Coordinates of C-alpha atoms and ligand atoms in Angstrom, one line a residue:
X1162 CA 3.1 2.3 33.5
X1163 CA 5.7 1.6 30.9
X1164 CA 4.5 1.3 27.6
X1165 CA 5.9 -1.8 26.0
X1166 CA 7.4 -1.4 22.5
X1167 CA 8.3 -3.5 19.3
X1168 CA 10.7 -3.0 16.6
X1169 CA 10.4 -3.0 12.9
X1170 CA 13.3 -4.7 11.0
X1171 CA 14.9 -4.7 8.0
X1172 CA 14.1 -7.8 6.4
X1173 CA 17.3 -7.9 4.5
X1174 CA 19.8 -7.0 7.0
X1175 CA 17.7 -7.7 10.5
X1176 CA 18.8 -4.1 11.5
X1177 CA 16.2 -2.3 13.7
X1178 CA 14.6 0.6 11.6
X1179 CA 12.3 1.7 14.3
X1180 CA 11.0 1.0 17.9
X1181 CA 6.9 1.6 18.2
X1182 CA 4.6 1.5 21.3
X1183 CA 2.4 -1.7 21.5
X1184 CA -0.8 0.3 21.8
X1185 CA -3.2 -1.4 24.7
X1186 CA -6.7 -1.7 23.8
X1187 CA -7.2 1.4 26.1
X1188 CA -5.0 3.4 23.9
X1189 CA -6.7 2.2 20.9
X1190 CA -10.2 3.3 22.5
X1191 CA -8.5 6.8 23.3
X1192 CA -7.7 6.9 19.5
X1193 CA -11.0 6.3 18.6
X1194 CA -12.6 8.5 20.9
X1195 CA -10.5 11.3 19.5
X1196 CA -11.3 10.6 16.0
X1197 CA -14.9 10.6 16.7
X1198 CA -14.5 14.5 17.5
X1199 CA -12.2 14.7 14.7
X1200 CA -14.9 13.1 12.4
X1201 CA -17.4 15.9 13.4
X1202 CA -15.3 18.7 12.7
X1203 CA -13.8 16.9 9.2
X1204 CA -17.6 16.1 7.9
X1205 CA -18.7 19.5 9.0
X1206 CA -16.3 20.9 6.5
X1207 CA -17.4 21.8 3.2
X1208 CA -16.6 19.3 0.4
X1209 CA -14.6 22.1 -1.3
X1210 CA -12.5 22.4 2.1
X1211 CA -11.8 18.6 2.3
X1212 CA -10.8 18.5 -1.0
X1213 CA -8.1 21.3 -0.8
X1214 CA -7.0 20.0 2.2
X1215 CA -6.9 16.2 0.6
X1216 CA -4.7 17.7 -2.1
X1217 CA -2.5 19.4 0.0
X1218 CA -2.0 15.7 1.5
X1219 CA -1.3 14.6 -1.8
X1220 CA 1.5 17.3 -2.4
X1221 CA 3.3 16.7 0.9
X1222 CA 3.5 13.0 0.0
X1223 CA 5.2 13.8 -3.4
X1224 CA 7.2 16.4 -1.7
X1225 CA 8.6 13.6 0.6
X1226 CA 8.6 10.7 -1.8
X1227 CA 12.2 10.0 -1.6
X1228 CA 11.7 9.8 2.0
X1229 CA 8.8 7.9 2.1
X1230 CA 10.4 5.1 -0.2
X1231 CA 13.7 4.8 1.7
X1232 CA 11.3 4.1 4.5
X1233 CA 9.1 1.7 2.7
X1234 CA 12.4 -0.2 1.4
X1235 CA 14.1 -0.4 5.1
X1236 CA 10.7 -2.0 6.5
X1237 CA 9.9 -4.2 3.8
X1238 CA 13.0 -4.9 1.6
X1239 CA 11.5 -4.2 -1.8
X1240 CA 13.7 -1.8 -3.8
X1241 CA 13.5 1.9 -3.7
X1242 CA 12.0 2.0 -7.2
X1243 CA 9.3 -0.5 -6.5
X1244 CA 8.6 1.5 -3.4
X1245 CA 8.5 4.5 -5.4
X1246 CA 6.2 3.2 -7.7
X1247 CA 3.6 2.4 -5.0
X1248 CA 3.4 5.8 -3.6
X1249 CA 3.1 7.2 -6.8
X1250 CA -0.1 4.9 -7.4
X1251 CA -1.3 5.8 -3.9
X1252 CA -0.9 9.7 -4.9
X1253 CA -3.2 9.2 -8.0
X1254 CA -5.8 7.8 -5.7
X1255 CA -5.6 10.3 -3.1
X1256 CA -5.7 13.0 -6.2
X1257 CA -8.7 10.7 -7.7
X1258 CA -10.9 10.5 -4.1
X1259 CA -10.1 13.9 -3.4
X1260 CA -11.6 15.5 -6.9
X1261 CA -14.1 12.9 -7.3
X1262 CA -15.8 13.1 -3.9
X1263 CA -18.6 15.5 -4.2
X1264 CA -19.5 14.6 -7.9
X1265 CA -19.9 11.1 -6.4
X1266 CA -21.5 11.5 -3.2
X1267 CA -23.1 14.9 -3.1
X1268 CA -26.8 15.7 -3.1
X1269 CA -28.7 14.8 -6.5
X1270 CA -32.3 15.0 -7.2
X1271 CA -33.9 11.5 -8.1
X1272 CA -36.7 10.7 -10.3
X1273 CA -39.6 9.6 -8.1
X1274 CA -41.6 7.8 -10.8
X1275 CA -45.5 8.3 -11.7
X1276 CA -46.9 7.3 -8.1
X1277 CA -44.6 9.4 -6.7
X1278 CA -45.6 12.2 -9.0
X1279 CA -46.1 15.0 -5.9
X1280 CA -42.9 13.9 -4.3
X1281 CA -39.6 15.0 -4.7
X1282 CA -36.5 13.1 -4.1
X1283 CA -33.0 13.4 -3.4
X1284 CA -30.2 10.8 -2.6
X1285 CA -27.0 11.8 -1.0
X1286 CA -24.0 9.7 0.7
X1287 CA -23.0 11.0 4.1
X1288 CA -20.0 10.0 6.0
X1289 CA -20.1 6.8 8.4
X1290 CA -18.0 8.5 11.2
X1291 CA -14.8 6.7 12.3
X1292 CA -13.2 4.5 9.8
X1293 CA -10.8 1.6 11.3
X1294 CA -8.5 0.4 8.6
X1295 CA -6.1 -2.6 9.1
X1296 CA -3.4 -3.0 6.7
X1297 CA -1.1 -5.7 5.4
X1298 CA 3.0 -5.1 4.9
X1299 CA 3.5 -5.8 1.3
X1300 CA 2.6 -2.3 0.1
X1301 CA 2.3 -0.3 3.2
X1302 CA 1.5 2.8 1.3
X1303 CA -0.5 1.8 -1.8
X1304 CA -2.8 -0.9 -0.2
X1305 CA -3.9 0.9 3.1
X1306 CA -4.2 4.4 1.0
X1307 CA -6.8 2.7 -1.0
X1308 CA -9.3 2.5 1.9
X1309 CA -7.9 5.9 3.8
X1310 CA -8.0 8.2 0.8
X1311 CA -11.3 7.2 -0.2
X1312 CA -12.8 7.3 3.5
X1313 CA -11.1 10.6 4.1
X1314 CA -12.7 11.9 1.0
X1315 CA -16.0 10.5 2.0
X1316 CA -15.8 12.7 5.1
X1317 CA -14.6 10.1 7.5
X1318 CA -12.0 10.2 10.3
X1319 CA -9.5 7.4 10.5
X1320 CA -7.8 5.3 13.1
X1321 CA -5.2 3.2 11.2
X1322 CA -3.3 0.3 12.6
X1323 CA -0.5 -0.9 10.2
X1324 CA 1.1 -4.4 10.0
X1325 CA 3.7 -5.0 13.0
X1326 CA 6.3 -5.3 9.9
X1327 CA 5.6 -1.4 8.8
X1328 CA 4.9 0.6 11.4
X1329 CA 7.0 3.2 10.5
X1330 CA 5.5 3.8 7.4
X1331 CA 1.9 4.0 8.9
X1332 CA 3.2 6.4 11.3
X1333 CA 4.7 8.6 8.7
X1334 CA 1.3 8.4 6.6
X1335 CA -0.6 9.9 9.6
X1336 CA 2.3 12.5 10.5
X1337 CA 2.3 13.9 6.7
X1338 CA -1.4 14.1 7.0
X1339 CA -1.3 16.3 10.0
X1340 CA 0.8 18.7 8.1
X1341 CA -2.0 19.2 5.7
X1342 CA -4.6 18.8 8.4
X1343 CA -3.2 20.3 11.5
X1344 CA -6.3 21.5 13.3
X1345 CA -7.8 18.0 14.4
X1346 CA -6.6 14.2 14.7
X1347 CA -8.6 13.2 11.4
X1348 CA -5.9 10.5 10.5
X1349 CA -4.4 8.6 13.5
X1350 CA -2.1 5.4 13.3
X1351 CA -2.1 3.1 16.2
X1352 CA 0.8 0.5 16.1
X1353 CA 1.0 -2.9 17.8
X1354 CA 0.3 -6.6 17.0
X1355 CA -2.6 -8.4 16.2
X1356 CA -4.1 -7.7 19.5
X1357 CA -4.1 -3.5 18.5
X1358 CA -5.9 -4.7 15.3
X1359 CA -8.4 -6.6 17.5
X1360 CA -9.3 -3.8 19.5
X1361 CA -9.6 -1.5 17.0
X1362 CA -12.4 -3.8 15.2
X1363 CA -13.9 -4.8 18.4
X1364 CA -14.5 -0.7 19.4
X1365 CA -18.1 0.0 18.7
X1366 CA -17.7 3.7 18.0
X1367 CA -15.8 2.3 14.6
X1368 CA -18.4 2.7 12.0
X1369 CA -16.5 0.4 9.4
X1370 CA -13.8 -1.5 9.4
X1371 CA -11.7 -1.6 6.4
X1372 CA -9.4 -5.0 6.3
X1373 CA -6.6 -6.0 4.2
X1374 CA -4.6 -8.7 4.9
X1375 CA -5.2 -12.7 4.9
X1376 CA -8.5 -14.5 4.6
X1377 CA -7.8 -16.1 7.7
X1378 CA -7.5 -12.7 9.6
X1379 CA -10.2 -11.3 7.9
X1380 CA -12.5 -14.3 9.7
X1381 CA -11.2 -13.1 12.9
X1382 CA -11.7 -9.5 12.1
X1383 CA -15.2 -10.4 10.9
X1384 CA -16.0 -12.2 13.8
X1385 CA -14.9 -9.2 16.1
X1386 CA -16.8 -6.8 14.2
X1387 CA -20.1 -9.1 14.2
X1388 CA -20.5 -8.4 18.2
X1389 CA -21.6 -4.5 17.0
X1390 CA -22.6 -5.3 13.5
X1391 CA -19.9 -3.3 12.3
X1392 CA -19.7 -3.8 8.5
X1393 CA -16.4 -4.5 6.9
X1394 CA -14.5 -4.3 3.6
X1395 CA -12.4 -7.4 3.4
X1396 CA -9.5 -7.3 0.9
X1397 CA -8.0 -10.6 1.3
X1398 CA -5.6 -12.9 -0.7
X1399 CA -5.7 -14.4 -4.1
X1400 CA -4.2 -17.0 -6.4
X1401 CA -4.5 -15.2 -9.5
X1402 CA -4.2 -16.9 -13.0
X1403 CA -2.7 -15.7 -16.2
X1404 CA -4.0 -16.9 -19.6
X1405 CA -2.0 -16.8 -22.5
X1406 CA -4.1 -17.6 -25.9
X1407 CA -2.9 -19.0 -29.1
X1408 CA -2.9 -15.7 -30.9
X1409 CA -0.7 -13.7 -27.9
X1410 CA 2.1 -11.8 -28.2
X1411 CA 4.6 -14.5 -26.7
X1412 CA 7.2 -11.8 -25.7
X1413 CA 5.0 -9.6 -24.0
X1414 CA 3.4 -12.1 -22.3
X1415 CA 6.3 -13.6 -21.1
X1416 CA 7.7 -10.3 -19.7
X1417 CA 4.4 -9.2 -18.1
X1418 CA 4.2 -12.9 -16.5
X1419 CA 7.6 -12.8 -14.8
X1420 CA 7.1 -9.4 -13.7
X1421 CA 3.7 -9.9 -12.5
X1422 CA 5.1 -13.2 -10.7
X1423 CA 8.3 -12.3 -9.3
X1424 CA 8.2 -8.3 -8.6
X1425 CA 7.9 -7.6 -4.9
X1426 CA 9.2 -11.0 -4.4
X1427 CA 5.7 -12.3 -5.4
X1428 CA 4.1 -10.7 -2.4
X1429 CA 1.7 -9.1 -4.2
X1430 CA -2.0 -9.8 -3.4
X1431 CA -2.8 -9.4 -7.2
X1432 CA 0.5 -11.5 -7.9
X1433 CA 0.7 -13.8 -10.7
X1434 CA 0.8 -17.5 -9.1
X1435 CA -1.0 -19.9 -12.0
X1436 CA -0.2 -19.8 -15.5
X1437 CA -2.6 -21.4 -18.2
X1438 CA -0.8 -21.4 -21.7
X1439 CA -2.8 -22.9 -24.8
X1440 CA -1.0 -25.9 -26.5
X1441 CA -0.6 -24.3 -29.8
X1442 CA 2.1 -21.8 -28.3
X1443 CA 3.0 -23.4 -25.1
X1444 CA 6.3 -24.3 -26.3
X1445 CA 7.2 -20.9 -27.7
X1446 CA 5.9 -18.9 -24.4
X1447 CA 8.1 -21.6 -22.4
X1448 CA 10.9 -20.5 -24.3
X1449 CA 10.2 -16.7 -24.0
X1450 CA 10.0 -17.3 -20.1
X1451 CA 13.1 -19.5 -19.6
X1452 CA 15.2 -16.8 -21.4
X1453 CA 14.0 -14.0 -19.5
X1454 CA 13.8 -15.5 -15.8
X1455 CA 17.8 -16.5 -16.4
X1456 CA 18.3 -12.8 -16.0
X1457 CA 16.4 -12.5 -12.7
X1458 CA 17.8 -13.1 -9.3
X1459 CA 16.5 -12.3 -5.9
X1460 CA 18.4 -9.3 -4.3
X1461 CA 18.8 -8.0 -7.4
X1462 CA 15.4 -7.2 -9.3
X1463 CA 13.9 -7.7 -6.0
X1464 CA 13.9 -8.2 -2.3
X1465 CA 14.0 -10.2 0.2
X1466 CA 10.6 -11.9 1.6
X1467 CA 9.4 -9.6 4.3
X1468 CA 8.0 -11.6 6.7
X1469 CA 10.3 -14.7 8.0
X1470 CA 7.3 -16.8 8.7
X1471 CA 5.9 -16.9 5.1
X1472 CA 9.3 -18.8 4.2
X1473 CA 7.9 -21.9 5.6
X1474 CA 5.0 -21.7 3.3
X1475 CA 6.9 -21.1 0.3
X1476 CA 9.3 -23.7 0.9
X1477 CA 6.4 -26.3 1.4
X1478 CA 4.7 -25.0 -1.9
X1479 CA 8.2 -25.2 -3.8
X1480 CA 8.9 -28.7 -2.4
X1481 CA 5.6 -30.0 -3.2
X1482 CA 5.4 -28.7 -6.7
X1483 CA 8.9 -29.8 -7.7
X1484 CA 7.9 -33.2 -6.4
X1485 CA 5.1 -33.6 -8.3
X1486 CA 5.8 -31.5 -11.5
X1487 CA 8.7 -30.7 -13.8
X1488 CA 10.8 -28.0 -12.9
X1489 CA 11.7 -25.5 -15.5
X1490 CA 13.7 -23.1 -13.2
X1491 CA 15.0 -23.3 -9.8
X1492 CA 13.8 -25.6 -7.2
X1493 CA 13.9 -26.2 -3.4
X1494 CA 17.5 -24.5 -2.9
X1495 CA 15.9 -21.3 -4.3
X1496 CA 15.3 -20.6 -0.9
X1497 CA 17.8 -18.7 0.6
X1498 CA 16.6 -16.9 3.6
X1499 CA 15.7 -14.2 3.7
X1500 CA 15.7 -14.5 0.1
X1501 CA 14.3 -17.0 -2.7
X1502 CA 15.2 -16.9 -6.4
X1503 CA 12.7 -17.5 -9.2
X1504 CA 11.0 -20.8 -9.2
X1505 CA 8.8 -22.2 -12.4
X1506 CA 7.5 -25.4 -12.4
X1507 CA 5.1 -27.1 -14.8
X1508 CA 2.6 -29.7 -14.8
X1509 CA 1.7 -29.5 -11.0
X1510 CA -1.4 -31.2 -10.2
X1511 CA -4.4 -28.7 -9.7
X1512 CA -5.0 -30.2 -6.3
X1513 CA -1.9 -29.4 -4.9
X1514 CA -1.2 -27.0 -2.3
X1515 CA 1.1 -24.9 -4.9
X1516 CA -1.9 -24.3 -7.1
X1517 CA -4.4 -23.9 -4.6
X1518 CA -3.1 -22.3 -1.8
X1519 CA -1.9 -18.7 -2.0
X1520 CA 2.1 -18.8 -1.8
X1521 CA 3.1 -15.5 -1.8
X1522 CA 6.4 -16.0 -3.1
X1523 CA 8.4 -15.4 -6.6
X1524 CA 6.7 -18.8 -7.8
X1525 CA 4.6 -20.0 -10.4
X1526 CA 3.3 -23.0 -12.0
X1527 CA 2.5 -23.4 -15.5
X1528 CA 0.2 -25.4 -17.3
X1529 CA -0.5 -26.6 -20.9
X1530 CA -4.4 -26.6 -21.6
X1531 CA -6.1 -27.6 -25.0
X1532 CA -7.5 -24.2 -25.5
X1533 CA -8.6 -21.0 -23.9
X1534 CA -11.8 -22.1 -22.5
X1535 CA -9.7 -25.0 -20.2
X1536 CA -7.6 -22.3 -19.5
X1537 CA -10.5 -20.3 -18.0
X1538 CA -11.9 -23.2 -16.4
X1539 CA -9.0 -24.1 -14.6
X1540 CA -8.3 -20.2 -13.6
X1541 CA -12.0 -20.1 -12.2
X1542 CA -11.7 -23.5 -10.3
X1543 CA -10.2 -21.6 -7.4
X1544 CA -11.6 -20.4 -4.0
X1545 CA -10.1 -17.2 -4.4
X1546 CA -11.0 -14.8 -6.8
X1547 CA -9.0 -11.4 -7.0
X1548 CA -8.0 -10.5 -10.3
X1549 CA -6.3 -12.2 -13.5
X1550 CA -4.5 -11.5 -16.7
X1551 CA -5.3 -12.3 -20.1
X1552 CA -2.5 -12.2 -23.2
X1553 CA -4.7 -12.5 -26.4
X1554 CA -4.4 -11.1 -29.8
X1555 CA -8.1 -10.9 -30.3
X1556 CA -9.6 -8.1 -28.2
X1557 CA -13.2 -9.3 -28.7
X1558 CA -12.1 -12.7 -27.2
X1559 CA -10.0 -11.5 -24.5
X1560 CA -13.1 -9.1 -23.5
X1561 CA -15.3 -11.9 -23.6
X1562 CA -12.7 -14.3 -21.2
X1563 CA -12.2 -11.2 -18.9
X1564 CA -15.7 -10.9 -18.5
X1565 CA -16.1 -14.6 -17.8
X1566 CA -13.0 -14.6 -15.4
X1567 CA -14.3 -15.3 -11.8
X1568 CA -12.6 -12.5 -10.3
X1569 CA -12.8 -8.8 -9.0
X1570 CA -10.5 -7.6 -11.9
X1571 CA -9.1 -8.7 -15.0
X1572 CA -6.0 -7.0 -17.0
X1573 CA -5.6 -7.7 -20.8
X1574 CA -2.3 -7.9 -22.2
X1575 CA -0.8 -6.0 -19.3
X1576 CA -0.5 -7.3 -15.8
X1577 CA -2.0 -5.4 -12.8
X1578 CA -2.7 -2.3 -14.5
X1579 CA -6.3 -2.4 -13.2
X1580 CA -4.7 -0.9 -10.1
X1581 CA -3.2 2.2 -11.3
X1582 CA -6.8 3.3 -12.8
X1583 CA -8.4 5.1 -9.9
X1584 CA -11.8 4.8 -11.4
X1585 CA -11.8 1.0 -11.3
X1586 CA -13.2 -0.5 -8.0
X1587 CA -10.5 -2.9 -6.2
X1588 CA -11.8 -6.2 -4.5
X1589 CA -12.4 -10.0 -5.1
X1590 CA -14.9 -12.4 -4.7
X1591 CA -14.8 -15.7 -2.8
X1592 CA -12.2 -16.0 -0.3
X1593 CA -10.6 -13.1 -1.8
X1594 CA -12.9 -11.2 0.0
X1595 CA -15.7 -8.6 -0.4
X1596 CA -16.5 -4.8 -0.8
X1597 CA -14.5 -2.2 -3.2
X1598 CA -11.9 0.0 -2.4
X1599 CA -11.0 2.7 -5.4
X1600 CA -13.1 4.4 -7.5
X1601 CA -16.9 5.6 -7.1
X1602 CA -17.5 2.1 -5.6
X1603 CA -14.9 3.0 -3.2
X1604 CA -16.3 6.4 -1.9
X1605 CA -19.6 4.8 -1.6
X1606 CA -18.3 2.1 0.4
X1607 CA -17.4 4.5 3.3
X1608 CA -20.7 6.0 3.1
X1609 CA -24.1 5.7 3.9
X1610 CA -26.7 6.6 1.5
X1611 CA -29.3 8.9 2.5
X1612 CA -32.8 9.1 1.3
X1613 CA -35.4 12.0 1.4
X1614 CA -38.6 12.1 -0.2
X1615 CA -40.4 15.3 0.2
X1616 CA -44.0 16.0 -0.3
X1617 CA -44.6 18.8 -2.9
X1618 CA -48.4 18.9 -2.9
X1619 CA -51.0 16.3 -1.9
X1620 CA -52.1 13.8 -4.8
X1621 CA -55.5 14.8 -5.5
X1622 CA -58.2 11.7 -4.7
X1623 CA -55.1 9.6 -3.8
X1624 CA -54.3 10.0 -0.5
X1625 CA -52.9 6.5 -0.2
X1626 CA -51.1 6.7 3.5
X1627 CA -54.2 8.1 5.4
X1628 CA -56.7 6.0 7.4
X1629 CA -59.0 8.4 5.7
X1630 CA -58.5 6.3 2.5
X1631 CA -61.7 5.4 0.7
X1632 CA -62.4 2.2 -1.4
X1633 CA -62.4 4.5 -4.6
X1634 CA -58.5 5.9 -4.2
X1635 CA -57.6 2.0 -4.4
X1636 CA -59.8 1.4 -7.2
X1637 CA -58.0 4.4 -8.8
X1638 CA -54.5 3.1 -7.6
X1639 CA -55.7 -0.3 -9.6
X1640 CA -56.5 1.5 -12.6
X1641 CA -53.2 3.6 -12.9
X1642 CA -51.4 0.5 -11.8
X1643 CA -52.7 -1.7 -14.3
X1644 CA -52.1 1.1 -17.0
X1645 CA -48.5 1.6 -16.4
X1646 CA -47.6 -1.8 -15.5
X1647 CA -50.2 -4.4 -16.7
X1648 CA -49.3 -4.9 -20.2
X1649 CA -47.0 -7.9 -21.0
X1650 CA -44.3 -7.3 -23.8
X1651 CA -44.8 -9.6 -26.6
Ligands
NDP583 P1 -2.4 -10.7 7.9 O1 -3.6 -11.2 7.9 O2 -1.4 -11.3 8.7 O3 -2.6 -9.2 8.8 C1 -3.1 -8.1 8.0 C2 -3.4 -7.3 9.6 O4 -4.2 -7.5 10.5 C3 -1.9 -6.9 10.0 O5 -2.1 -5.3 10.4 C4 -2.3 -7.6 11.5 O6 -1.5 -7.0 12.3 C5 -3.7 -7.4 11.6 N1 -4.1 -8.6 12.6 C6 -3.5 -9.7 12.7 N2 -4.5 -10.3 13.5 C7 -5.3 -9.1 13.9 C8 -6.7 -9.6 14.9 N3 -6.9 -10.4 15.3 N4 -7.6 -8.6 14.7 C9 -7.5 -7.7 13.8 N5 -6.3 -7.2 13.0 C10 -5.5 -8.1 13.3 O7 -1.9 -10.1 6.5 P2 -0.4 -9.8 6.0 O8 -0.1 -8.6 6.7 O9 0.6 -10.8 6.2 O10 -0.6 -9.6 4.7 C11 -0.7 -10.3 3.5 C12 -1.8 -10.8 3.1 O11 -2.7 -9.7 2.7 C13 -1.9 -11.7 1.9 O12 -2.6 -12.8 1.9 C14 -2.3 -10.7 0.8 O13 -2.8 -11.3 -0.4 C15 -3.2 -9.7 1.4 N6 -3.3 -8.8 0.7 C16 -4.3 -8.3 0.1 C17 -4.7 -7.3 -0.7 C18 -5.9 -6.7 -1.5 O14 -6.1 -5.8 -1.7 N7 -6.9 -7.6 -1.6 C19 -3.4 -6.4 -0.8 C20 -2.2 -6.7 0.0 C21 -2.4 -8.0 0.3 P3 -0.2 -7.7 12.5 O15 0.9 -7.3 11.5 O16 0.6 -6.9 13.7 O17 0.0 -9.2 12.8

């Protein structure tokens, strides 16, 4: 039987970058079978042995950074510098996950409380087995590695289905892991289209699915997982807001806003899409923004739109926004496939698609607000809740606003900075998904808590879990519990 293949294309030139097998459900199931065995071996290694191998993997990626960045550039179209940056971030995450896994997940004694005085209790986090990772194309190294590195560090084996737009990067990530861990297929990549991912999600031997992609696909993956009660982490899209307070450094805010919105052609789940600026500094901020955006052009500072189908959505949002609002920069003509030049539109109604739906392009809507509270209210009025930004000169107020922002992450006086802090969990609320990658939460996401209580000695006169228990023992229990818990605090 011949295996069907598909090509990954350079979105800027249309050239074929590589040809990859469309792996069938059978091939996926075989990979999961191999992964099950590898998981047993990998989880049987000591934490120190896993840590050493993961640090080796990190070193191998660092040694191949130029080659990998070139491949990311070819498959996504993003500039080599941006590709390098995402690989650097992925390296820091592998390093953190490797170094912190034992501390976060390892066995520890926990307090048993007065009632459990005769017990000792331990808690540890054990591997799940095989983790299926389904990834997007926009950050083909950084994004899946947020799941892969943490799941591996927690002792799991991985079957990774990369986006059909970036299969070469996915294959290379697994090959490089094989150089660090040649003994067993602990990290395999399966290539193909949506059906390949669907087969992975539907395999009952996959003990967790880490999905990153659109909200619509997350729902389909979750439905497939429901059949086997397979838990999932869903890292989905966003419509992130950027708030500029009255005392913000306007130059820094404009600079960060543009980068957050336009870098990677706006194809960033935590990219800036909506901007709310308080009245007092609105004009000043818009001047800074307009000055800076005039120097930015698609094809120079950022690359093409990677997924051709996204161009229609971006165009629809731009058409809608420019009809309803006031153009600051660009317009419908900014879409010149496969590129889209920066588009900034003011006063777009809050209920329009350009404000409500994820655009995933180098476009922003900007709105004037009476004060920062109105800005926050509008920012929070979204079905998504991935991340956001606050620029303010008052760190206490910025902190308060950040805490009130309905999102998984908020950056203050910088954009997207949380993604580079490995100890911070990454993930959203609402339509942006649930579960966390990165940090201690990201390690625990790929592990199951194991609780053990051990009786050290029988509790004299208080054998509560026995049919031989007497009424006097319950009386003593009531006395004890009243003493411990029966007083109200005034
Ligand atoms: P998609 O939802 O289209 O695809 C994501 C992955 O799911 C791809 O590997 C895709 O394969 C696969 N897939 C498609 N259909 C199925 C199915 N039925 N069952 C299982 N897997 C399937 O997202 P994109 O690749 O277009 O990525 C862009 C989206 O990802 C944006 O919404 C963005 O915001 C979000 N994202 C979220 C991040 C986060 O951390 N929260 C980070 C990065 C992106 P194939 O490509 O072959 O169709």
